[in-house]
Short mmCIF file of N, CA and C in Angstrom, two decimals:
data_model
loop_
_atom_site.label_atom_id
_atom_site.label_comp_id
_atom_site.label_asym_id
_atom_site.label_seq_id
_atom_site.Cartn_x
_atom_site.Cartn_y
_atom_site.Cartn_z
N MET R 296 0.82 -1.20 0.00
CA MET R 296 0.00 0.00 0.00
C MET R 296 0.86 1.26 0.00
N LYS R 297 2.15 1.10 -0.22
CA LYS R 297 3.04 2.26 -0.19
C LYS R 297 2.64 3.33 -1.19
N ASN R 298 2.30 2.95 -2.39
CA ASN R 298 1.91 3.92 -3.40
C ASN R 298 0.44 3.75 -3.75
N SER R 299 -0.38 3.69 -2.71
CA SER R 299 -1.82 3.55 -2.90
C SER R 299 -2.37 4.77 -3.64
N SER R 300 -3.42 4.54 -4.40
CA SER R 300 -4.07 5.66 -5.06
C SER R 300 -5.09 6.28 -4.11
N LEU R 301 -5.28 7.58 -4.24
CA LEU R 301 -6.14 8.34 -3.35
C LEU R 301 -7.14 9.13 -4.15
N SER R 302 -8.39 9.07 -3.75
CA SER R 302 -9.43 9.91 -4.33
C SER R 302 -9.99 10.82 -3.24
N ILE R 303 -10.27 12.05 -3.64
CA ILE R 303 -10.91 13.02 -2.77
C ILE R 303 -12.29 13.29 -3.36
N VAL R 304 -13.33 13.17 -2.55
CA VAL R 304 -14.68 13.54 -2.96
C VAL R 304 -15.01 14.84 -2.23
N LEU R 305 -15.33 15.86 -3.01
CA LEU R 305 -15.62 17.17 -2.45
C LEU R 305 -17.05 17.58 -2.82
N PRO R 306 -18.02 17.23 -1.94
CA PRO R 306 -19.40 17.64 -2.20
C PRO R 306 -19.54 19.13 -1.86
N VAL R 307 -20.19 19.89 -2.75
CA VAL R 307 -20.31 21.33 -2.53
C VAL R 307 -21.70 21.82 -2.94
N HIS R 308 -22.07 22.94 -2.35
CA HIS R 308 -23.31 23.63 -2.74
C HIS R 308 -23.07 25.12 -2.53
N ASN R 309 -23.27 25.90 -3.59
CA ASN R 309 -23.04 27.35 -3.56
C ASN R 309 -21.66 27.68 -2.99
N ALA R 310 -20.65 27.06 -3.56
CA ALA R 310 -19.27 27.20 -3.10
C ALA R 310 -18.41 28.02 -4.05
N GLN R 311 -19.03 28.76 -4.93
CA GLN R 311 -18.31 29.51 -5.96
C GLN R 311 -17.15 30.34 -5.36
N ALA R 312 -17.40 31.04 -4.28
CA ALA R 312 -16.41 31.97 -3.73
C ALA R 312 -15.20 31.29 -3.12
N ARG R 313 -15.35 30.06 -2.64
CA ARG R 313 -14.26 29.41 -1.92
C ARG R 313 -13.70 28.17 -2.61
N LEU R 314 -14.30 27.75 -3.71
CA LEU R 314 -13.94 26.48 -4.33
C LEU R 314 -12.52 26.46 -4.87
N THR R 315 -12.11 27.49 -5.59
CA THR R 315 -10.76 27.50 -6.17
C THR R 315 -9.70 27.42 -5.09
N ALA R 316 -9.83 28.21 -4.05
CA ALA R 316 -8.84 28.19 -2.97
C ALA R 316 -8.78 26.83 -2.28
N SER R 317 -9.94 26.24 -2.06
CA SER R 317 -10.00 24.95 -1.40
C SER R 317 -9.35 23.86 -2.26
N VAL R 318 -9.71 23.82 -3.53
CA VAL R 318 -9.17 22.79 -4.43
C VAL R 318 -7.67 22.96 -4.61
N THR R 319 -7.19 24.18 -4.79
CA THR R 319 -5.75 24.36 -4.98
C THR R 319 -4.98 24.00 -3.71
N ALA R 320 -5.54 24.27 -2.54
CA ALA R 320 -4.88 23.86 -1.29
C ALA R 320 -4.79 22.34 -1.19
N ILE R 321 -5.86 21.66 -1.59
CA ILE R 321 -5.86 20.19 -1.57
C ILE R 321 -4.85 19.66 -2.59
N LEU R 322 -4.88 20.22 -3.79
CA LEU R 322 -3.96 19.75 -4.85
C LEU R 322 -2.50 20.03 -4.51
N ASP R 323 -2.23 21.04 -3.70
CA ASP R 323 -0.86 21.32 -3.28
C ASP R 323 -0.29 20.20 -2.40
N VAL R 324 -1.14 19.57 -1.60
CA VAL R 324 -0.65 18.56 -0.66
C VAL R 324 -0.69 17.14 -1.25
N LEU R 325 -1.59 16.86 -2.18
CA LEU R 325 -1.75 15.48 -2.66
C LEU R 325 -0.47 14.87 -3.25
N PRO R 326 0.33 15.60 -4.03
CA PRO R 326 1.55 14.98 -4.55
C PRO R 326 2.55 14.57 -3.46
N GLU R 327 2.45 15.18 -2.28
CA GLU R 327 3.28 14.76 -1.15
C GLU R 327 2.87 13.38 -0.65
N LEU R 328 1.59 13.04 -0.84
CA LEU R 328 1.04 11.81 -0.29
C LEU R 328 1.20 10.63 -1.24
N THR R 329 0.91 10.85 -2.51
CA THR R 329 0.95 9.78 -3.50
C THR R 329 1.02 10.39 -4.90
N SER R 330 1.53 9.64 -5.81
CA SER R 330 1.58 10.12 -7.20
C SER R 330 0.29 9.79 -7.96
N ARG R 331 -0.56 8.99 -7.34
CA ARG R 331 -1.81 8.56 -8.00
C ARG R 331 -3.00 9.08 -7.21
N PHE R 332 -3.60 10.16 -7.73
CA PHE R 332 -4.74 10.74 -7.03
C PHE R 332 -5.69 11.40 -8.01
N ASP R 333 -6.94 11.56 -7.55
CA ASP R 333 -7.92 12.34 -8.29
C ASP R 333 -8.82 13.04 -7.28
N LEU R 334 -9.50 14.07 -7.75
CA LEU R 334 -10.39 14.86 -6.91
C LEU R 334 -11.69 15.05 -7.68
N VAL R 335 -12.80 14.64 -7.06
CA VAL R 335 -14.11 14.74 -7.69
C VAL R 335 -14.93 15.80 -6.96
N ILE R 336 -15.26 16.87 -7.68
CA ILE R 336 -16.12 17.92 -7.14
C ILE R 336 -17.55 17.56 -7.53
N VAL R 337 -18.43 17.47 -6.55
CA VAL R 337 -19.84 17.18 -6.82
C VAL R 337 -20.65 18.41 -6.42
N ASP R 338 -21.14 19.12 -7.42
CA ASP R 338 -21.98 20.29 -7.19
C ASP R 338 -23.42 19.83 -7.03
N ASP R 339 -23.95 20.04 -5.84
CA ASP R 339 -25.31 19.60 -5.54
C ASP R 339 -26.31 20.70 -5.89
N ALA R 340 -26.45 20.95 -7.21
CA ALA R 340 -27.44 21.90 -7.76
C ALA R 340 -27.30 23.31 -7.19
N SER R 341 -26.09 23.82 -7.19
CA SER R 341 -25.86 25.18 -6.70
C SER R 341 -26.64 26.19 -7.53
N SER R 342 -27.03 27.28 -6.88
CA SER R 342 -27.72 28.36 -7.59
C SER R 342 -26.75 29.46 -8.03
N ASP R 343 -25.49 29.35 -7.64
CA ASP R 343 -24.48 30.30 -8.09
C ASP R 343 -23.65 29.66 -9.21
N ASP R 344 -22.47 30.15 -9.47
CA ASP R 344 -21.63 29.64 -10.56
C ASP R 344 -20.63 28.58 -10.12
N THR R 345 -20.96 27.82 -9.09
CA THR R 345 -20.06 26.78 -8.60
C THR R 345 -19.65 25.81 -9.70
N ILE R 346 -20.58 25.36 -10.51
CA ILE R 346 -20.25 24.38 -11.54
C ILE R 346 -19.30 24.96 -12.58
N ASP R 347 -19.42 26.24 -12.89
CA ASP R 347 -18.50 26.87 -13.84
C ASP R 347 -17.08 26.89 -13.27
N VAL R 348 -16.97 27.22 -11.99
CA VAL R 348 -15.66 27.20 -11.33
C VAL R 348 -15.11 25.77 -11.32
N ALA R 349 -15.97 24.81 -11.02
CA ALA R 349 -15.54 23.41 -10.99
C ALA R 349 -15.06 22.95 -12.36
N HIS R 350 -15.78 23.32 -13.41
CA HIS R 350 -15.37 22.94 -14.77
C HIS R 350 -14.04 23.61 -15.14
N GLU R 351 -13.87 24.86 -14.73
CA GLU R 351 -12.60 25.55 -14.98
C GLU R 351 -11.44 24.83 -14.29
N LEU R 352 -11.66 24.42 -13.05
CA LEU R 352 -10.63 23.67 -12.31
C LEU R 352 -10.33 22.34 -13.01
N ALA R 353 -11.38 21.67 -13.48
CA ALA R 353 -11.19 20.39 -14.18
C ALA R 353 -10.42 20.59 -15.49
N THR R 354 -10.60 21.73 -16.12
CA THR R 354 -9.85 22.04 -17.34
C THR R 354 -8.38 22.30 -17.03
N CYS R 355 -8.12 22.97 -15.93
CA CYS R 355 -6.74 23.33 -15.54
C CYS R 355 -5.96 22.15 -14.95
N TYR R 356 -6.66 21.27 -14.27
CA TYR R 356 -6.01 20.16 -13.56
C TYR R 356 -6.60 18.84 -14.03
N PRO R 357 -5.81 18.01 -14.70
CA PRO R 357 -6.35 16.75 -15.23
C PRO R 357 -6.82 15.77 -14.15
N GLN R 358 -6.39 15.97 -12.92
CA GLN R 358 -6.80 15.06 -11.83
C GLN R 358 -8.17 15.43 -11.26
N VAL R 359 -8.73 16.55 -11.71
CA VAL R 359 -10.01 17.02 -11.17
C VAL R 359 -11.15 16.68 -12.13
N LYS R 360 -12.23 16.17 -11.55
CA LYS R 360 -13.47 15.91 -12.29
C LYS R 360 -14.57 16.76 -11.66
N ALA R 361 -15.50 17.22 -12.49
CA ALA R 361 -16.64 17.99 -11.99
C ALA R 361 -17.92 17.29 -12.39
N VAL R 362 -18.80 17.09 -11.42
CA VAL R 362 -20.09 16.44 -11.64
C VAL R 362 -21.15 17.34 -11.00
N ARG R 363 -22.32 17.44 -11.63
CA ARG R 363 -23.38 18.30 -11.09
C ARG R 363 -24.70 17.56 -11.01
N HIS R 364 -25.38 17.74 -9.88
CA HIS R 364 -26.76 17.28 -9.76
C HIS R 364 -27.67 18.36 -10.33
N ALA R 365 -28.64 17.97 -11.12
CA ALA R 365 -29.59 18.93 -11.70
C ALA R 365 -30.54 19.49 -10.65
N VAL R 366 -30.83 18.68 -9.63
CA VAL R 366 -31.66 19.12 -8.51
C VAL R 366 -30.91 18.78 -7.23
N ARG R 367 -31.17 19.53 -6.18
CA ARG R 367 -30.47 19.31 -4.92
C ARG R 367 -30.91 17.99 -4.30
N LEU R 368 -29.93 17.12 -4.04
CA LEU R 368 -30.21 15.80 -3.49
C LEU R 368 -29.68 15.63 -2.07
N GLY R 369 -28.87 16.56 -1.60
CA GLY R 369 -28.35 16.49 -0.25
C GLY R 369 -26.96 15.88 -0.18
N LEU R 370 -26.36 16.01 0.99
CA LEU R 370 -24.97 15.61 1.21
C LEU R 370 -24.74 14.12 0.95
N ASN R 371 -25.60 13.27 1.46
CA ASN R 371 -25.38 11.83 1.29
C ASN R 371 -25.37 11.42 -0.18
N GLU R 372 -26.31 11.96 -0.95
CA GLU R 372 -26.35 11.63 -2.38
C GLU R 372 -25.15 12.23 -3.12
N ALA R 373 -24.73 13.43 -2.71
CA ALA R 373 -23.56 14.05 -3.33
C ALA R 373 -22.32 13.20 -3.07
N ILE R 374 -22.20 12.69 -1.86
CA ILE R 374 -21.08 11.81 -1.54
C ILE R 374 -21.15 10.54 -2.39
N GLN R 375 -22.32 9.95 -2.50
CA GLN R 375 -22.46 8.73 -3.29
C GLN R 375 -22.12 8.99 -4.76
N THR R 376 -22.56 10.11 -5.30
CA THR R 376 -22.22 10.46 -6.67
C THR R 376 -20.71 10.57 -6.82
N GLY R 377 -20.06 11.20 -5.86
CA GLY R 377 -18.60 11.30 -5.89
C GLY R 377 -17.94 9.94 -5.85
N LEU R 378 -18.42 9.07 -4.98
CA LEU R 378 -17.86 7.73 -4.88
C LEU R 378 -18.03 6.96 -6.19
N ASP R 379 -19.14 7.21 -6.88
CA ASP R 379 -19.38 6.55 -8.17
C ASP R 379 -18.40 7.01 -9.24
N HIS R 380 -17.74 8.14 -9.03
CA HIS R 380 -16.82 8.70 -10.03
C HIS R 380 -15.35 8.65 -9.60
N THR R 381 -15.04 7.99 -8.49
CA THR R 381 -13.66 7.92 -8.02
C THR R 381 -12.96 6.69 -8.54
N THR R 382 -11.64 6.73 -8.49
CA THR R 382 -10.83 5.60 -8.92
C THR R 382 -9.85 5.14 -7.84
N GLY R 383 -9.77 5.87 -6.74
CA GLY R 383 -8.76 5.59 -5.73
C GLY R 383 -9.03 4.36 -4.89
N GLU R 384 -7.95 3.74 -4.44
CA GLU R 384 -8.05 2.62 -3.50
C GLU R 384 -8.47 3.13 -2.12
N ILE R 385 -8.08 4.36 -1.81
CA ILE R 385 -8.44 5.03 -0.57
C ILE R 385 -9.19 6.29 -0.95
N VAL R 386 -10.30 6.58 -0.23
CA VAL R 386 -11.12 7.74 -0.55
C VAL R 386 -11.31 8.58 0.72
N PHE R 387 -11.04 9.88 0.59
CA PHE R 387 -11.35 10.84 1.64
C PHE R 387 -12.52 11.68 1.14
N VAL R 388 -13.44 12.01 2.05
CA VAL R 388 -14.64 12.75 1.67
C VAL R 388 -14.69 14.06 2.45
N GLY R 389 -14.94 15.15 1.72
CA GLY R 389 -15.12 16.45 2.35
C GLY R 389 -16.43 16.51 3.11
N ASP R 390 -16.57 17.56 3.89
CA ASP R 390 -17.72 17.67 4.80
C ASP R 390 -18.90 18.43 4.23
N GLY R 391 -18.84 18.78 2.95
CA GLY R 391 -19.93 19.55 2.36
C GLY R 391 -19.74 21.04 2.49
N GLU R 392 -18.72 21.46 3.22
CA GLU R 392 -18.43 22.88 3.39
C GLU R 392 -17.20 23.29 2.58
N CYS R 393 -16.76 22.41 1.68
CA CYS R 393 -15.63 22.72 0.80
C CYS R 393 -14.32 22.75 1.58
N ASP R 394 -14.28 22.11 2.74
CA ASP R 394 -13.09 22.15 3.58
C ASP R 394 -12.47 20.77 3.73
N LEU R 395 -11.22 20.68 3.40
CA LEU R 395 -10.37 19.54 3.75
C LEU R 395 -9.02 20.15 4.08
N ASP R 396 -8.70 20.18 5.34
CA ASP R 396 -7.48 20.79 5.82
C ASP R 396 -6.26 20.01 5.34
N PRO R 397 -5.28 20.68 4.71
CA PRO R 397 -4.08 19.97 4.23
C PRO R 397 -3.36 19.17 5.33
N ASP R 398 -3.24 19.73 6.53
CA ASP R 398 -2.60 18.98 7.62
C ASP R 398 -3.44 17.77 8.02
N GLY R 399 -4.76 17.93 7.98
CA GLY R 399 -5.64 16.80 8.26
C GLY R 399 -5.51 15.71 7.22
N LEU R 400 -5.35 16.10 5.95
CA LEU R 400 -5.14 15.11 4.89
C LEU R 400 -3.86 14.32 5.14
N ARG R 401 -2.80 15.02 5.52
CA ARG R 401 -1.53 14.33 5.80
C ARG R 401 -1.70 13.32 6.94
N LYS R 402 -2.40 13.74 8.00
CA LYS R 402 -2.60 12.86 9.15
C LYS R 402 -3.45 11.64 8.77
N LEU R 403 -4.53 11.88 8.01
CA LEU R 403 -5.36 10.76 7.57
C LEU R 403 -4.57 9.79 6.70
N TRP R 404 -3.75 10.31 5.82
CA TRP R 404 -2.95 9.47 4.93
C TRP R 404 -1.99 8.59 5.75
N GLN R 405 -1.41 9.14 6.79
CA GLN R 405 -0.53 8.36 7.65
C GLN R 405 -1.29 7.24 8.35
N LEU R 406 -2.54 7.46 8.67
CA LEU R 406 -3.35 6.46 9.37
C LEU R 406 -3.67 5.23 8.53
N ARG R 407 -3.45 5.30 7.23
CA ARG R 407 -3.79 4.16 6.37
C ARG R 407 -2.98 2.92 6.72
N HIS R 408 -1.88 3.10 7.44
CA HIS R 408 -1.04 1.97 7.84
C HIS R 408 -1.40 1.44 9.23
N ASP R 409 -2.31 2.12 9.91
CA ASP R 409 -2.71 1.75 11.27
C ASP R 409 -3.62 0.53 11.22
N GLU R 410 -3.14 -0.60 11.70
CA GLU R 410 -3.90 -1.85 11.66
C GLU R 410 -5.11 -1.81 12.59
N ASP R 411 -5.11 -0.91 13.57
CA ASP R 411 -6.23 -0.82 14.50
C ASP R 411 -7.34 0.07 13.97
N LEU R 412 -7.08 0.76 12.88
CA LEU R 412 -8.08 1.65 12.29
C LEU R 412 -9.12 0.84 11.51
N VAL R 413 -10.36 1.07 11.85
CA VAL R 413 -11.44 0.39 11.15
C VAL R 413 -12.07 1.37 10.18
N LEU R 414 -12.08 1.05 8.91
CA LEU R 414 -12.67 1.92 7.91
C LEU R 414 -14.00 1.35 7.48
N ALA R 415 -15.00 2.20 7.43
CA ALA R 415 -16.33 1.75 7.02
C ALA R 415 -16.56 2.04 5.56
#
């Protein structure tokens, strides 16, 4: 599992103002963790320009995918949609607020070797 692949699922709603900063912060740390990663942004029917920002990020970064719900389905469905579009052996999921702390990502990545950790 040394070079495990990692997927990030980032469910968002009306995140236009903070999405670019959040995604670039996440992308800055991922190469430190593994060379095989992707990030799936799931726009849960935002009423602002979140999907346009997400598509722009996907154009700039080949590891980023953007998916949009036509109607708001909620956090659980957004997470499931993201999981349906991931390729990683290990998946981290954002909290719906467009936040995944880079230091937290590093700590979670280190935990993948913890035999006492139970993953659901």
